[in-house]
mmCIF file of C-alpha atoms and ligand atoms in Angstrom:
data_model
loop_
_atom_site.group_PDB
_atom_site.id
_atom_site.type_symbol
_atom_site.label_atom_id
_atom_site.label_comp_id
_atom_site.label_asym_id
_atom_site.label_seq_id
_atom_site.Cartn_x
_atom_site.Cartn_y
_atom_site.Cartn_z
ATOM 1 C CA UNK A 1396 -83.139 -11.575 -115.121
ATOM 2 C CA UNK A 1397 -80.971 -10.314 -112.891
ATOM 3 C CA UNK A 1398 -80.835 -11.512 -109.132
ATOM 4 C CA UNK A 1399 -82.682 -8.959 -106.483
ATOM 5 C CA UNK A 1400 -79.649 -6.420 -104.909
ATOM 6 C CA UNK A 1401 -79.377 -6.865 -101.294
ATOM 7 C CA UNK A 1402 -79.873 -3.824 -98.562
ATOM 8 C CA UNK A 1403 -77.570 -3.742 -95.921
ATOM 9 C CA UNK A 1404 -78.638 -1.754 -93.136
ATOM 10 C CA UNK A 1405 -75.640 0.497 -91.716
ATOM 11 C CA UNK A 1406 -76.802 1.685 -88.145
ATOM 12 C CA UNK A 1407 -74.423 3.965 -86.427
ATOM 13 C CA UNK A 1408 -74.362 4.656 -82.817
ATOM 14 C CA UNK A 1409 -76.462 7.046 -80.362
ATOM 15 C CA UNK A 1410 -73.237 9.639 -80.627
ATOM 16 C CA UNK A 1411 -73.523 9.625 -84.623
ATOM 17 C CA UNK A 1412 -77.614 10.125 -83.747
ATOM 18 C CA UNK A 1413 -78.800 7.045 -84.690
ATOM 19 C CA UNK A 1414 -78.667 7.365 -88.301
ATOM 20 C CA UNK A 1415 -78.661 5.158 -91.099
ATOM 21 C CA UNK A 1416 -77.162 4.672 -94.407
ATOM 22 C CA UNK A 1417 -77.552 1.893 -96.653
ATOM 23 C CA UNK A 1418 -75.800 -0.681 -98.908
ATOM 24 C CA UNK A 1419 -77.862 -2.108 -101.958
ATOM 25 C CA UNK A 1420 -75.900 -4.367 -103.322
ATOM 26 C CA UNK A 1421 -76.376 -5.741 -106.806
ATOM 27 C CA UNK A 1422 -74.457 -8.215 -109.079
ATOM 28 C CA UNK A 1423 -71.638 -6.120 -109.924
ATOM 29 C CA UNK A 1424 -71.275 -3.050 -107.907
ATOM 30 C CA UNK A 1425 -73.241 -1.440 -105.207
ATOM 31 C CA UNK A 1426 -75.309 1.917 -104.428
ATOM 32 C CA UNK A 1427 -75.293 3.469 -101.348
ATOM 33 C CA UNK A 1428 -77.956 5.973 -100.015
ATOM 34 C CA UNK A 1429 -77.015 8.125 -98.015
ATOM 35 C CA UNK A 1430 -73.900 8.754 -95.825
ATOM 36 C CA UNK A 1431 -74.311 8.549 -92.165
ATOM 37 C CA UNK A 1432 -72.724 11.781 -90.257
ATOM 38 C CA UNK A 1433 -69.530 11.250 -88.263
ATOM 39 C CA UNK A 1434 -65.888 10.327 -89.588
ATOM 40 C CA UNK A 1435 -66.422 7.142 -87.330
ATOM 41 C CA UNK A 1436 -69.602 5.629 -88.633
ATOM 42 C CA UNK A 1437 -68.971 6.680 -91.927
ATOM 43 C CA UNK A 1438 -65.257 5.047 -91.743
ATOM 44 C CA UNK A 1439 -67.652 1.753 -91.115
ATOM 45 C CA UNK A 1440 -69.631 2.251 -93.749
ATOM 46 C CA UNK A 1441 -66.867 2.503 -96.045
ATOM 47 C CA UNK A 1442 -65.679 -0.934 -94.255
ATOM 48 C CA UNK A 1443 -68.845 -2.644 -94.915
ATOM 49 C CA UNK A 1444 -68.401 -1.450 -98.726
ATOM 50 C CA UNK A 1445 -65.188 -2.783 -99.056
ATOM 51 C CA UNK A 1446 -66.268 -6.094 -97.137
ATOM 52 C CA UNK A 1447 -68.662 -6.661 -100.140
ATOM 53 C CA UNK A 1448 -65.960 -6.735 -102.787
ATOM 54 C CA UNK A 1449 -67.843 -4.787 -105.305
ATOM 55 C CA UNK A 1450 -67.247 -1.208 -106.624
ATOM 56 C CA UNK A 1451 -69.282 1.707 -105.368
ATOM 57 C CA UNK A 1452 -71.794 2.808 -108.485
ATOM 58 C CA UNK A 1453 -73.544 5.747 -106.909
ATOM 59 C CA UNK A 1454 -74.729 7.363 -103.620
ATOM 60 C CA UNK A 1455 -78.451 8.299 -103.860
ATOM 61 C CA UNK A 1456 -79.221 11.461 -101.314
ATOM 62 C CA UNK A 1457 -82.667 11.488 -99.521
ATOM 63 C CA UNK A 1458 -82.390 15.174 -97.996
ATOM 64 C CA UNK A 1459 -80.145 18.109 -97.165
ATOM 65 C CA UNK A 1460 -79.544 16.907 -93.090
ATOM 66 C CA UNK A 1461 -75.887 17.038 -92.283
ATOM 67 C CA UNK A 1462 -76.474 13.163 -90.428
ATOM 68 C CA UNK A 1463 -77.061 12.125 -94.276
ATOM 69 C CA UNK A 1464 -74.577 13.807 -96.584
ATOM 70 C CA UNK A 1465 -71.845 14.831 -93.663
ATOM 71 C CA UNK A 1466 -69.697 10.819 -93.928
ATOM 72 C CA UNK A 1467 -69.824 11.535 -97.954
ATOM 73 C CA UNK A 1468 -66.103 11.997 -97.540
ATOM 74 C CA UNK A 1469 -65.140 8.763 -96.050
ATOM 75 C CA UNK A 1470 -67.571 6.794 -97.775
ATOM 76 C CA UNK A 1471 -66.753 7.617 -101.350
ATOM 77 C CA UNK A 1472 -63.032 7.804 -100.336
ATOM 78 C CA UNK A 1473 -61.948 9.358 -103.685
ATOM 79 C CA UNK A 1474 -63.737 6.843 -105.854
ATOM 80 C CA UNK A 1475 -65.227 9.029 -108.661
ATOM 81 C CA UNK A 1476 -69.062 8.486 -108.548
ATOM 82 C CA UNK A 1477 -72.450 9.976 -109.104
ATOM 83 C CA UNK A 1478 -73.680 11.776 -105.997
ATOM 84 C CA UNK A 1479 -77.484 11.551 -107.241
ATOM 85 C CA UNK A 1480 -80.094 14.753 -105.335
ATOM 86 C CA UNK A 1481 -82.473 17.191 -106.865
ATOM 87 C CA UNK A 1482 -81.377 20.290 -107.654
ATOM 88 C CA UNK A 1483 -83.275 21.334 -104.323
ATOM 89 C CA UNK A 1484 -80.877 18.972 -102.183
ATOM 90 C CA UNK A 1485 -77.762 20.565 -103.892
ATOM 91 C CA UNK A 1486 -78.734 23.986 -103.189
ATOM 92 C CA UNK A 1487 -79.602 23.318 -99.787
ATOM 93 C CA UNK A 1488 -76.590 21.785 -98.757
ATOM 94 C CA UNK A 1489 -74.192 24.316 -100.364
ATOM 95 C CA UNK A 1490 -75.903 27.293 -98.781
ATOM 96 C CA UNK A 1491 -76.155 25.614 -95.052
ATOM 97 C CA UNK A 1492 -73.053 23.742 -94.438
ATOM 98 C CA UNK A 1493 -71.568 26.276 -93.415
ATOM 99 C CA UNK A 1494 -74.144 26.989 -90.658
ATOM 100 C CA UNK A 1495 -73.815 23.550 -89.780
ATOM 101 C CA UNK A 1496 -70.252 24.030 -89.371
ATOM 102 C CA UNK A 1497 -70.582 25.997 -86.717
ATOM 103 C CA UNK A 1498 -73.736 24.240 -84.743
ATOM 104 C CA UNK A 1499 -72.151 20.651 -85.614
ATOM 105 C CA UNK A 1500 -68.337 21.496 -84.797
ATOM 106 C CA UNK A 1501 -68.888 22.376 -81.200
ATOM 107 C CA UNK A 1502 -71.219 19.036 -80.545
ATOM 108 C CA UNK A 1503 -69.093 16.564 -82.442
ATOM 109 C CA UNK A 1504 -65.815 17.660 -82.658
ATOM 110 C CA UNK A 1505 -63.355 15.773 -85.199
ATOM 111 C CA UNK A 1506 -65.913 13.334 -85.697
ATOM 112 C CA UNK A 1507 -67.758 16.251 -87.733
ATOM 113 C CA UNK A 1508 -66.054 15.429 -90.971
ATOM 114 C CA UNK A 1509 -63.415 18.851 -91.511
ATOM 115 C CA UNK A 1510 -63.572 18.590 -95.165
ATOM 116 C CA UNK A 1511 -67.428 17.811 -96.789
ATOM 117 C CA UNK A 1512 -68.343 16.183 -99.978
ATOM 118 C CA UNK A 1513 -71.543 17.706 -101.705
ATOM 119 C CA UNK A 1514 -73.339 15.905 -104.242
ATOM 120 C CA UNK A 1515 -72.287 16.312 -107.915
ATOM 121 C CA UNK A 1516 -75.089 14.838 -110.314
ATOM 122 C CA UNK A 1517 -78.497 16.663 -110.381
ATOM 123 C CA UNK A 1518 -81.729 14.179 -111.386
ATOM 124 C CA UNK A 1519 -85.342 15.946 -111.768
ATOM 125 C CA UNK A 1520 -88.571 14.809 -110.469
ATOM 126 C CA UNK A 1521 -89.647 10.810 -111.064
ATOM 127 C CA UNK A 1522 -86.231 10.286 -112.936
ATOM 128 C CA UNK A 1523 -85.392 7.125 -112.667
ATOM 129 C CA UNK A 1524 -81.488 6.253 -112.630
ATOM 130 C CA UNK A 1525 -80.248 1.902 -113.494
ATOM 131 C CA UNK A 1526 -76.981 0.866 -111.988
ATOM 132 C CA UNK A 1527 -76.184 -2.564 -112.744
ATOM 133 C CA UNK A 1528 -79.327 -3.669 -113.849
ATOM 134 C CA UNK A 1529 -81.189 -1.859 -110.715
ATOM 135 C CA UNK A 1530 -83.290 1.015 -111.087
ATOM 136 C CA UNK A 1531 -83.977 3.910 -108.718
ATOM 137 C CA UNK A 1532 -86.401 6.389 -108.984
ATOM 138 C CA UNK A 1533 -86.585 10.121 -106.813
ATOM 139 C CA UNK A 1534 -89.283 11.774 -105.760
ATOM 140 C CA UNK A 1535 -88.519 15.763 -105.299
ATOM 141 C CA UNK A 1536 -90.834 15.850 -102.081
ATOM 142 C CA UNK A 1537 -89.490 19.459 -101.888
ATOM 143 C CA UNK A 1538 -89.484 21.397 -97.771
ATOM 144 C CA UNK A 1539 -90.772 18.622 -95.655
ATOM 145 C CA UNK A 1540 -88.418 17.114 -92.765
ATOM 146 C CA UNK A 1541 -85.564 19.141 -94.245
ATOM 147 C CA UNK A 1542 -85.574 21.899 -96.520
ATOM 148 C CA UNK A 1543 -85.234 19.622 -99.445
ATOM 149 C CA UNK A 1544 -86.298 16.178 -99.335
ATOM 150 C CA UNK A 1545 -85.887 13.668 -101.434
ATOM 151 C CA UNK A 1546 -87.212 9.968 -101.077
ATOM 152 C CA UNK A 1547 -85.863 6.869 -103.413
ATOM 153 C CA UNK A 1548 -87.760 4.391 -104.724
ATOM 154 C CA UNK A 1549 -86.232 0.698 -105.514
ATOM 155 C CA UNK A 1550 -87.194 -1.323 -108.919
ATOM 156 C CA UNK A 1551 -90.269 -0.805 -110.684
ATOM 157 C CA UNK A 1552 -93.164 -1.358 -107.851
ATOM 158 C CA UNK A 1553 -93.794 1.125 -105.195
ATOM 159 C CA UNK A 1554 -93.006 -1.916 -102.690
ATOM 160 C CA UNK A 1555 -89.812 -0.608 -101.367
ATOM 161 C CA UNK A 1556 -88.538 3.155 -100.187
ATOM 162 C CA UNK A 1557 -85.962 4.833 -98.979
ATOM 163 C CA UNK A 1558 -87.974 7.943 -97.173
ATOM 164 C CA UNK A 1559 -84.956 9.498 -95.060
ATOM 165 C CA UNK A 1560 -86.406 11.081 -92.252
ATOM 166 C CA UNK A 1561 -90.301 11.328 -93.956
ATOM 167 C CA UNK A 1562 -90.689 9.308 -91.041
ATOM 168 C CA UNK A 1563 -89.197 8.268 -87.330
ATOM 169 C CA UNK A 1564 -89.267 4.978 -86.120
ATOM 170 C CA UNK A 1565 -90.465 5.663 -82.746
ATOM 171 C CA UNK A 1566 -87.762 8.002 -81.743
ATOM 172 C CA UNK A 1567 -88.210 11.990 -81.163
ATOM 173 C CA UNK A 1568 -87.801 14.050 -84.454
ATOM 174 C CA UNK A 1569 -86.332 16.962 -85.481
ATOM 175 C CA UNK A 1570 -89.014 19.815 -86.681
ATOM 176 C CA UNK A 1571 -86.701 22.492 -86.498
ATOM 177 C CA UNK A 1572 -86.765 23.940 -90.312
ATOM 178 C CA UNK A 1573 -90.651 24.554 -89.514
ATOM 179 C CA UNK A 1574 -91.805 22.880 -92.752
ATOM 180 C CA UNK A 1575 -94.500 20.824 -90.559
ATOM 181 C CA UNK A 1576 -97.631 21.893 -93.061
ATOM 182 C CA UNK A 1577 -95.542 20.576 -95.970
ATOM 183 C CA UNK A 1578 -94.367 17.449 -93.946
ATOM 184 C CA UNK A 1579 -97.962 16.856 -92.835
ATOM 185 C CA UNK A 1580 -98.963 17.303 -96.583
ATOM 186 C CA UNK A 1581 -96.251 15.213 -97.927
ATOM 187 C CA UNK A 1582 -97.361 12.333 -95.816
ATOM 188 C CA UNK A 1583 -101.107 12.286 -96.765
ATOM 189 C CA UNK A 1584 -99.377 11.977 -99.877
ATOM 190 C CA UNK A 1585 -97.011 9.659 -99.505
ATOM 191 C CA UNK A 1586 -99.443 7.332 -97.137
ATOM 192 C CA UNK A 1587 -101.807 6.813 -99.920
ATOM 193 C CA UNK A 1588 -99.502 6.282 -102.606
ATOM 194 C CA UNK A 1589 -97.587 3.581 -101.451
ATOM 195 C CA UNK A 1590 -99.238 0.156 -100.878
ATOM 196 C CA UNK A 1591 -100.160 -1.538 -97.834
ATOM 197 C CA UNK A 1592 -97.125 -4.390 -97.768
ATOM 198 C CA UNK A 1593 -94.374 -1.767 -98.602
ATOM 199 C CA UNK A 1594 -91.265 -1.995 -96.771
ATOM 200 C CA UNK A 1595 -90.027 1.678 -95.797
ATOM 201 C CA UNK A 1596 -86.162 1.946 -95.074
ATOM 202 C CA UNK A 1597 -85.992 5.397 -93.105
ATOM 203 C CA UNK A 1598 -83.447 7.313 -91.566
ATOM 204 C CA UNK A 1599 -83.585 6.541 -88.095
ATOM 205 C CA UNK A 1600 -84.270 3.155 -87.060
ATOM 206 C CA UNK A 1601 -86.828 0.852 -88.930
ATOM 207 C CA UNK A 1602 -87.626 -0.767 -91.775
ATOM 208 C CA UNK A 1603 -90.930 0.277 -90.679
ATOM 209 C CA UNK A 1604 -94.060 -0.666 -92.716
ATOM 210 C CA UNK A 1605 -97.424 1.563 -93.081
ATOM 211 C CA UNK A 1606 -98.641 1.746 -89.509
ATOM 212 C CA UNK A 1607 -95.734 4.329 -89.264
ATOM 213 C CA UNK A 1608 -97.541 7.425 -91.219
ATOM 214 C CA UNK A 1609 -99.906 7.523 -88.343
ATOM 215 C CA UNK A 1610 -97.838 7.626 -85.859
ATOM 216 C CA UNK A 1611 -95.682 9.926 -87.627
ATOM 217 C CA UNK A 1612 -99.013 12.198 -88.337
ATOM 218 C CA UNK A 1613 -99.313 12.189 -84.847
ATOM 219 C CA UNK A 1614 -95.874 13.081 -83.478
ATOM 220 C CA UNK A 1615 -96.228 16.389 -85.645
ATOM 221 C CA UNK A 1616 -99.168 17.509 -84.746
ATOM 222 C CA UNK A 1617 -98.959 16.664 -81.008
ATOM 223 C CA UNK A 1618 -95.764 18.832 -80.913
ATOM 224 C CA UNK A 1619 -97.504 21.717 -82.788
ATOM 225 C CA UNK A 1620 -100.214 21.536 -80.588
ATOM 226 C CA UNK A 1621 -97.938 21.550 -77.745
ATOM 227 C CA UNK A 1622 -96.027 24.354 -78.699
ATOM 228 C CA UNK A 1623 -99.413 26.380 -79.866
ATOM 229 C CA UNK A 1624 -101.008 26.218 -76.031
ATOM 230 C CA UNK A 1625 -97.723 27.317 -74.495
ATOM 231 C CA UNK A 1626 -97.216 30.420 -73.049
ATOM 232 C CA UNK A 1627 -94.697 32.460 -74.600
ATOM 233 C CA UNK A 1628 -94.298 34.835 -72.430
ATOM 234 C CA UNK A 1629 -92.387 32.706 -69.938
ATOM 235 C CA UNK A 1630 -90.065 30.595 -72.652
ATOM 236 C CA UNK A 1631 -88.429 28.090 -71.022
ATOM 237 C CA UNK A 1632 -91.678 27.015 -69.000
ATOM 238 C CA UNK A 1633 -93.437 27.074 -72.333
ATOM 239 C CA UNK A 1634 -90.252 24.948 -74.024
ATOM 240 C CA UNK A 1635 -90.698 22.223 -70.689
ATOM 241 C CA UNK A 1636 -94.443 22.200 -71.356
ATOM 242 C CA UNK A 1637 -93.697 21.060 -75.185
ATOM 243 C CA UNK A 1638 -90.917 18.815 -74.124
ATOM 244 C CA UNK A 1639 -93.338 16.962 -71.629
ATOM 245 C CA UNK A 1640 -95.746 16.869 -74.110
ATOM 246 C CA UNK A 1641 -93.859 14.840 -76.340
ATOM 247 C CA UNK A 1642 -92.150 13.146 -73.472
ATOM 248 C CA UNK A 1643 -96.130 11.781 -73.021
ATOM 249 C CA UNK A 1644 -95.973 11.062 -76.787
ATOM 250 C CA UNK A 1645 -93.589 8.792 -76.621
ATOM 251 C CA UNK A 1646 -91.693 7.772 -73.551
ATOM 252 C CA UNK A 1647 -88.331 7.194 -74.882
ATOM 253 C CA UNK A 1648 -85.146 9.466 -74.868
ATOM 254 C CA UNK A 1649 -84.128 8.651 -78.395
ATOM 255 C CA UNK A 1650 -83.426 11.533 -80.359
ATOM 256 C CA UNK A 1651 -84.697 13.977 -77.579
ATOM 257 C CA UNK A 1652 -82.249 16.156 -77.921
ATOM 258 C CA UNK A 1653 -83.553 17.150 -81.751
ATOM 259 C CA UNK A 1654 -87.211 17.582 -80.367
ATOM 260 C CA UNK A 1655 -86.018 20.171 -77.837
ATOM 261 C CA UNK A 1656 -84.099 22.085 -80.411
ATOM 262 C CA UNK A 1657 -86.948 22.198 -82.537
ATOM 263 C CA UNK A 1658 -89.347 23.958 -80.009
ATOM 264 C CA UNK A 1659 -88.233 27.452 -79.962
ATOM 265 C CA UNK A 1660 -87.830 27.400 -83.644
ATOM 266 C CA UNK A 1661 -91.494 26.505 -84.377
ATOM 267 C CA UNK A 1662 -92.608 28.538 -81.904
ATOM 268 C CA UNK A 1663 -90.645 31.748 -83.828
ATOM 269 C CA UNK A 1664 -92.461 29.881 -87.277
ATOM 270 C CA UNK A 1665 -95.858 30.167 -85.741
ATOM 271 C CA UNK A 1666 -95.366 33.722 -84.655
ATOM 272 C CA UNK A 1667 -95.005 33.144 -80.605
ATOM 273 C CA UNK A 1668 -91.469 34.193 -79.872
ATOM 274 C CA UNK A 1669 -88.854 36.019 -81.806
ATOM 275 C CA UNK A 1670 -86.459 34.103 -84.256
ATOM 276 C CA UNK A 1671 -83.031 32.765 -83.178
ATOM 277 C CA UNK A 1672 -80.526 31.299 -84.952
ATOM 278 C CA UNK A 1673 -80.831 28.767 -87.344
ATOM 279 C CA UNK A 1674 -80.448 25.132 -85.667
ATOM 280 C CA UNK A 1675 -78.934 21.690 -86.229
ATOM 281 C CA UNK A 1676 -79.562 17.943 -87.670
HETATM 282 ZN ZN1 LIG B 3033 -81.775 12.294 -90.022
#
């Protein structure tokens, strides 16, 4: 039998939004999932890698946010490796980078990686993919957090996940793509499929254990309900109302700054204000 891999947690700072990536290492080589999003954080990520003394197998994608595929770049480095997403994540990717480009340039600056890596290797629905001995298996959650989501289960019990962004670990969450019904949907889902002892690696913060879907649950709909008994007719009033909502929510400043972009697009989703431009994260 081969021994359990190891995670390693890779936590970048409250400039590279808080995100993680992670190491699992196994005998002979190691998989990474995801990518974190600026050249500096991802530079470290690479530096953890390399600290391990083991090859880089694969990089598993959970969903088509720029703060998970953007350090692809610097944490491959030119090693030649599966970049493992649905077809759904690919897609996604290629057709909004360059939107991001434009939203994520002015914020970040060089630390916006100037030349992106997309993934290369497409895997379907409940494939499961063995590197080393260690298997992996995707679930094509489809829109949810992101346009395309894509959670990663380790080995063969349901006992640990990699959800990306499914879920927040007590910091304010981005709901711009307006894909709350699916997200809400996805985690009824999710909630009763995995067991009660799981241990949930997520994007931002965590590992978190089941007590996060409800809280999660309740971000979402808090916000939508926020945004639903605003009036629209006086926008940024409406957009403070939302923003003190979730302030009420959860009084922390961690991550606000994707909340507050989210408002106005929801509120174009549900019908209450007039689309703008497409947003960040
Ligand atoms: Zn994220």
């Amino acid at each position: 039998m081969p021994e359990r891999p190891i995670i390693h947690q890779h936590s970048s700072s409250a400039e590279g939004a808080l995100v993680n990536a992670y190491l699992v290492e196994a005998e002979n080589g190691v998989v990474a999932v995801d990518s974190t999003l600026t050249v500096t954080d991802s530079k470290m990520l690479r530096r953890r890698l390399d600290e391990l003394g083991k090859p880089l197998l694969a990089v598993l994608l959970t969903h088509s946010h720029p703060d998970h595929y953007g350090g692809l770049t610097e944490l491959v480095a030119g090693d030649h490796v599966p970049i493992l997403a649905p077809r759904g994540v690919h897609d996604v990717i290629r057709r909004d980078d360059p939107v991001k480009e434009e939203i994520l340039r002015p914020m970040f600056g060089d630390q916006w990686p100037r030349h992106r890596t997309f993934p290369n290797t497409v895997v379907d629905d409940g494939e499961t993919v063995v590197f080393d001995d260690v298997s992996f298996t995707v679930i094509d959650l489809g829109p949810s957090e992101s346009p395309h989501d894509s959670p990663w289960l380790l080995g063969e019990d349901e006992r640990t996940a990699f959800l990306g962004d499914q879920v927040y670990d007590h910091m304010h969450c981005f709901l711009g793509d307006g894909f709350f019904r699916e997200w809400l949907a996805n985690i009824d889902e999710l909630s009763a499929r995995f067991p009660a002892d799981a241990v949930l690696y997520i994007g931002h913060g965590g590992p978190v254990d089941a007590d996060a879907w409800d809280w999660q649950r309740g971000y979402i709909e808090t916000f939508v309900a926020a945004v639903e008994s605003g009036d629209w007719s006086d926008p940024e009033r409406a957009q403070a109302g939302v923003v003190g909502a979730m302030h009420s929510y959860l009084p922390a400043e961690e991550l606000s700054f994707l909340m507050e972009l989210s408002v106005e697009p929801v509120a174009a989703k549900l019908g209450l204000l007039e689309p703008a431009p497409s947003q960040p994260s």
